[in-house]
Tab-separated table of C-alpha atoms in Angstrom:
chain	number	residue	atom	x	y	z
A	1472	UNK	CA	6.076	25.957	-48.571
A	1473	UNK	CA	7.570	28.965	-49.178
A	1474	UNK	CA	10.916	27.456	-50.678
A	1475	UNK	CA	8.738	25.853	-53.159
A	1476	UNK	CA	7.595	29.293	-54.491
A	1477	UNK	CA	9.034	30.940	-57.914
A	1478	UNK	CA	10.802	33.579	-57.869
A	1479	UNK	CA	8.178	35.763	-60.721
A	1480	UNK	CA	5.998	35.114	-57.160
A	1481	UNK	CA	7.841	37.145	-55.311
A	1482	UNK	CA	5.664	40.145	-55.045
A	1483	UNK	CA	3.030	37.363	-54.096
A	1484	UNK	CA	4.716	36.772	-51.023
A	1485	UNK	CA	5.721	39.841	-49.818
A	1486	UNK	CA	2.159	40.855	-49.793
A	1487	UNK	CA	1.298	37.572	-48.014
A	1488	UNK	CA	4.002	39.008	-45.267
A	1489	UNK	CA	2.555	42.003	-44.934
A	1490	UNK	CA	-1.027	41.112	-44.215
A	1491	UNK	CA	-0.072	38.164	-42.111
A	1492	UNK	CA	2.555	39.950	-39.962
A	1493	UNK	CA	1.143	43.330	-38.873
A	1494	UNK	CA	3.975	45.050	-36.996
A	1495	UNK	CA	7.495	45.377	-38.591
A	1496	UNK	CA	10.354	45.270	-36.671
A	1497	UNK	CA	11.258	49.172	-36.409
A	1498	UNK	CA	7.755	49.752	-35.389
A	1499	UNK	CA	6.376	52.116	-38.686
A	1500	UNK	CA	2.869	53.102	-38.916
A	1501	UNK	CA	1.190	52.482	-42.309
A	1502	UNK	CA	-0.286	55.944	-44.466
A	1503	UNK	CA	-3.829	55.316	-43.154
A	1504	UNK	CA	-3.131	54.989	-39.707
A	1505	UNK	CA	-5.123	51.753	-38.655
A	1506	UNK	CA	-2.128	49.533	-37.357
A	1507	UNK	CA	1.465	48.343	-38.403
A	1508	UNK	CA	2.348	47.135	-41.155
A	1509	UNK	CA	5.169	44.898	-42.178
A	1510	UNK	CA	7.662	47.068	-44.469
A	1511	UNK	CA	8.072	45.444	-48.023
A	1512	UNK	CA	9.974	42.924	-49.211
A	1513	UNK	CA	11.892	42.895	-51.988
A	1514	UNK	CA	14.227	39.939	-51.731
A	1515	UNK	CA	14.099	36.295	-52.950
A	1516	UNK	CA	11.518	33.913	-51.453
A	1517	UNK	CA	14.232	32.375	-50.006
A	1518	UNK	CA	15.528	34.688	-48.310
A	1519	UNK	CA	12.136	35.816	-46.881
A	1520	UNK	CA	11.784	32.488	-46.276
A	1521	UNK	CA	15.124	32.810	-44.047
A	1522	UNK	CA	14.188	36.053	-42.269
A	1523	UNK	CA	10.729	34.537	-41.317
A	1524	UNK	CA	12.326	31.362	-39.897
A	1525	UNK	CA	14.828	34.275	-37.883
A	1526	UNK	CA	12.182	35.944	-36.704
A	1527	UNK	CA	10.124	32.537	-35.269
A	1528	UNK	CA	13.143	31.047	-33.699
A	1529	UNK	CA	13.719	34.423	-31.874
A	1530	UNK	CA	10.168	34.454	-30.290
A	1531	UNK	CA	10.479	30.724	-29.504
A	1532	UNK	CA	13.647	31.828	-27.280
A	1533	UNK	CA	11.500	35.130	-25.897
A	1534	UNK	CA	8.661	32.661	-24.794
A	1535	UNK	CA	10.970	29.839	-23.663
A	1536	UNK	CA	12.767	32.023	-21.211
A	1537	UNK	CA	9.666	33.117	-20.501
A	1538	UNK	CA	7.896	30.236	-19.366
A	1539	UNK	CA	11.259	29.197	-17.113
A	1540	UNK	CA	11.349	32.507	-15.142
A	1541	UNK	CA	7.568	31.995	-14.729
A	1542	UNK	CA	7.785	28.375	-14.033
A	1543	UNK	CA	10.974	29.126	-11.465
A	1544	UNK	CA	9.032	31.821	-9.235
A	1545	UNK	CA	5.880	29.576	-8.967
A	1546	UNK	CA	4.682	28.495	-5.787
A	1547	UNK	CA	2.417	26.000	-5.140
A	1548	UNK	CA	-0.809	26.649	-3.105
A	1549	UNK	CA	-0.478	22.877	-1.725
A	1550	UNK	CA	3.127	23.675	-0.457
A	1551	UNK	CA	2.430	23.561	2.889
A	1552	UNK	CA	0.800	20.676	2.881
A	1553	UNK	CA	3.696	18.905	1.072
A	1554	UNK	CA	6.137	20.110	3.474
A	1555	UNK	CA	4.081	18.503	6.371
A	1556	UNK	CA	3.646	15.141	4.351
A	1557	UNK	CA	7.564	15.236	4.343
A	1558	UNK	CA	7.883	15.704	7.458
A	1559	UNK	CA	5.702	12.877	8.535
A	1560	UNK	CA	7.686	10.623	6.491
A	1561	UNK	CA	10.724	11.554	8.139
A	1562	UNK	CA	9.005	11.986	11.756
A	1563	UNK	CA	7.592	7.815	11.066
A	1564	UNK	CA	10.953	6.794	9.382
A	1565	UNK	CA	12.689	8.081	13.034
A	1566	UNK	CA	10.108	6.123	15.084
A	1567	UNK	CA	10.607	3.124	12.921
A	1568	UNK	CA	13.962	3.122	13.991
A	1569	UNK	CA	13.661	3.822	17.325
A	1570	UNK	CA	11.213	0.887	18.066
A	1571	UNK	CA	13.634	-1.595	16.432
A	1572	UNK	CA	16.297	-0.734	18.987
A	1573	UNK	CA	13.665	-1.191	22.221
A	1574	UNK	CA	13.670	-4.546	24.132
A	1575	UNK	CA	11.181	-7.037	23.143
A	1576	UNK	CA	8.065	-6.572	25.309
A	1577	UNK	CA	6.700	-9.599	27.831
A	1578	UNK	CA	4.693	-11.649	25.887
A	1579	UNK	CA	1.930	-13.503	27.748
A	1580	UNK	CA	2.616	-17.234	27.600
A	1581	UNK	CA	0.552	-20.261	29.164
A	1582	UNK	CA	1.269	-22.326	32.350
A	1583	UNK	CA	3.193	-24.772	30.174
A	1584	UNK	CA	5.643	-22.227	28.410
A	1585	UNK	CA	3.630	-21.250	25.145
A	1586	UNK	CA	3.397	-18.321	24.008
A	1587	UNK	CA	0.027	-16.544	23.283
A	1588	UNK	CA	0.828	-15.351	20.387
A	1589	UNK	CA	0.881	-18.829	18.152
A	1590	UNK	CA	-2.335	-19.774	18.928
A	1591	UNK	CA	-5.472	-19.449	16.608
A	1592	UNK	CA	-8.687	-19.397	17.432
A	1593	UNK	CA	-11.723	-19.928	15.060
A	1594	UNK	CA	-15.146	-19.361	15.351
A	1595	UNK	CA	-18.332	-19.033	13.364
A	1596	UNK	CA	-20.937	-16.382	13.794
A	1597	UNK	CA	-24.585	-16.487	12.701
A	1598	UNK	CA	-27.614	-14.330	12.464
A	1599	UNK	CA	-29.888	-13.828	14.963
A	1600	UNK	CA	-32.969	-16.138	14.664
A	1601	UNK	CA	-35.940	-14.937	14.917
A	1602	UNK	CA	-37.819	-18.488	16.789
A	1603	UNK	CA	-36.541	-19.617	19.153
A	1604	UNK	CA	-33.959	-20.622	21.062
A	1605	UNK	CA	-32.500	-17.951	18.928
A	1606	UNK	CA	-29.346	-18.818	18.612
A	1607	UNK	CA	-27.577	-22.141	16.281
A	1608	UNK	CA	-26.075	-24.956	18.126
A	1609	UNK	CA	-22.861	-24.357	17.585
A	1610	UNK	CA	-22.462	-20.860	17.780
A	1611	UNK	CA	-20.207	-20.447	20.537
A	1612	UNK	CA	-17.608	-23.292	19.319
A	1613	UNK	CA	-14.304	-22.224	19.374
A	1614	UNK	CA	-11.582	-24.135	17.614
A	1615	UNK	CA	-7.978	-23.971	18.850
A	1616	UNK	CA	-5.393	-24.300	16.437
A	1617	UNK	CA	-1.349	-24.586	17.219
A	1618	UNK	CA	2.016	-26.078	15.390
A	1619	UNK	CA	3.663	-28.748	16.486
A	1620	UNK	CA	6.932	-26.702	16.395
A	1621	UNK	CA	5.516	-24.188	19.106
A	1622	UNK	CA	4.903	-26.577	22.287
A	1623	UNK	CA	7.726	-27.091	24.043
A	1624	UNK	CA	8.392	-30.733	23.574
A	1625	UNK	CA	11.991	-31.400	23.619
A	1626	UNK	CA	12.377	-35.423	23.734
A	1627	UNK	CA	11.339	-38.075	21.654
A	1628	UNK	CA	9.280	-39.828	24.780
A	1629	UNK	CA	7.443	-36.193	25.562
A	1630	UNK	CA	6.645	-36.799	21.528
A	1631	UNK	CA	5.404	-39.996	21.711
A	1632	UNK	CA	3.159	-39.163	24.634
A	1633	UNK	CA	1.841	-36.458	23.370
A	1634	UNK	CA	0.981	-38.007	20.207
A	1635	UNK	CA	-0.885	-41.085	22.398
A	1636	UNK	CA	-2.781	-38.218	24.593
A	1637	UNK	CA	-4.308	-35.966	21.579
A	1638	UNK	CA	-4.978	-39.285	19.401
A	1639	UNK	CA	-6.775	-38.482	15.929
A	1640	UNK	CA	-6.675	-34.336	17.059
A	1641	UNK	CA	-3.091	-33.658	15.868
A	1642	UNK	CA	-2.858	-33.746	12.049
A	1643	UNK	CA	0.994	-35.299	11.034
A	1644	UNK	CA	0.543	-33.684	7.879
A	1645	UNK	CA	0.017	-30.252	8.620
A	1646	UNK	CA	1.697	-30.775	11.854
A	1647	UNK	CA	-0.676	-29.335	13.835
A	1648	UNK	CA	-2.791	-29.833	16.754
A	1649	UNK	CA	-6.275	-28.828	17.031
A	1650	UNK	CA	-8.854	-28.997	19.904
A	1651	UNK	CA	-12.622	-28.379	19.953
A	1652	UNK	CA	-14.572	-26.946	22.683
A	1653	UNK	CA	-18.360	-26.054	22.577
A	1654	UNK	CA	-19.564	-26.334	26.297
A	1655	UNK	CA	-20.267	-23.474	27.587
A	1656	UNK	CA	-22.292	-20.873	26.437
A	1657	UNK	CA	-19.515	-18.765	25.654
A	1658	UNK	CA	-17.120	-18.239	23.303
A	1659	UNK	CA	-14.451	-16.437	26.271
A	1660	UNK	CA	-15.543	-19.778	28.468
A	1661	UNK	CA	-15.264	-21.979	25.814
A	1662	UNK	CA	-11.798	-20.045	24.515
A	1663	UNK	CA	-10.190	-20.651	28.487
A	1664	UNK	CA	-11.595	-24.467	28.340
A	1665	UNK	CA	-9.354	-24.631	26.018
A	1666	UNK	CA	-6.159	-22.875	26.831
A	1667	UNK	CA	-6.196	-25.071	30.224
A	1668	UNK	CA	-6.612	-28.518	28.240
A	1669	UNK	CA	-3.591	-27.588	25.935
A	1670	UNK	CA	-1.753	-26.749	29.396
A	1671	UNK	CA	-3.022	-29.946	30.624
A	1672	UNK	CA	-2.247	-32.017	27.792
A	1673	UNK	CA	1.346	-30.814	27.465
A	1674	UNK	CA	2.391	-30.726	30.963
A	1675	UNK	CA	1.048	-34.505	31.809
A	1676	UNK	CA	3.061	-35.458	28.413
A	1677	UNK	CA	6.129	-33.935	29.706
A	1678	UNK	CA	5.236	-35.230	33.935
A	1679	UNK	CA	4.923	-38.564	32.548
A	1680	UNK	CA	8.115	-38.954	30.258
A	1681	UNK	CA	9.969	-37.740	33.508
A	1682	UNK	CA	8.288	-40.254	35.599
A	1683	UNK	CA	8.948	-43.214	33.168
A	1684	UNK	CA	12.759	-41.798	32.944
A	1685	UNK	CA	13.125	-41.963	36.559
């Protein structure tokens, strides 16, 4: 704005200077005593214009430097607690590592070699009735669930025996067999019916391919 200015106007400006800036740079008091002012200027708007754009640029660089020796000696009031999230992160990154080298632990596995692990069980749980007999009729069904890739069937004829013993229960699609068992008034009776008829059913399969072998 200031380039734009004539140069007849350049009284105009050097007043404008002196009532916008109210110290001058070698610090002179004014005749009446209330504050600094800015000493007059007699050069071209331009240069004015210059000097101003000096004098901005050099208190940009005071406050810049500034702000980075303040920002560099700030400490957080939350430092502590970053510290200990680090080293957490490390601490559970260690342990990570350390539990992939251990042994794999003895998984519990039924009379007929499968694993505990691959089974599912389902079940479906209901409000409590308020007439009786207070509970539903099939409340403590439990519904066992396992792949066909888990039992440990190894030739065809154990296959095709076990495929004549469970009948419509093993789905060919899904290959998967699943059993039903709702009599006892349990779910952890109902749940160990179960486990022994899938022992049951896979060690007659295998008992009976070895007998017809032999």
């Amino acid at each position: 704005m200031l380039n734009n200015i004539t140069t007849t106007s350049g009284q105009k400006v050097s007043s404008l200077l002196s009532r916008v800036l109210w110290q001058s740079p070698k610090g002179k008091k004014n005749k009446t005593g209330t504050g600094f002012m800015m000493q007059s200027f007699n050069q071209s708007p331009l240069a004015t214009s210059m000097c101003m754009q000096g004098r901005l640029s050099s208190t940009m660089t005071q406050a810049s430097s500034s702000s980075a020796s303040s920002s560099s000696s700030y400490v957080s009031p939350y430092k502590d607690i970053f510290e200990m999230m680090k080293d957490s992160h490390k601490s559970s990154a260690s342990t990570f590592v350390a539990s992939a080298n251990l042994p794999p632990q003895n998984i519990p596995k039924l009379q007929c070699g499968i694993p505990e692990t691959v089974l599912k069980f389902r079940t479906t749980c209901y409000d409590r009735l308020m007439l009786s007999p207070y509970v539903q009729p099939s409340e403590y069904k439990v519904i066992l669930q396992v792949k066909m890739r888990h039992l440990p069937l190894e030739s065809d004829a154990e296959k095709e025996i076990f495929y004549q013993i469970v009948g419509t229960r093993f789905n060919h699609e899904l290959q998967e067999l699943k059993l039903t068992s709702n009599q006892f008034a349990s779910r952890i009776e109902n749940k160990r019916h179960l486990c022994w008829m899938l022992d049951r059913i896979v060690m007659g399969a295998k008992n009976l391919a070895r007998d017809s072998a032999s």
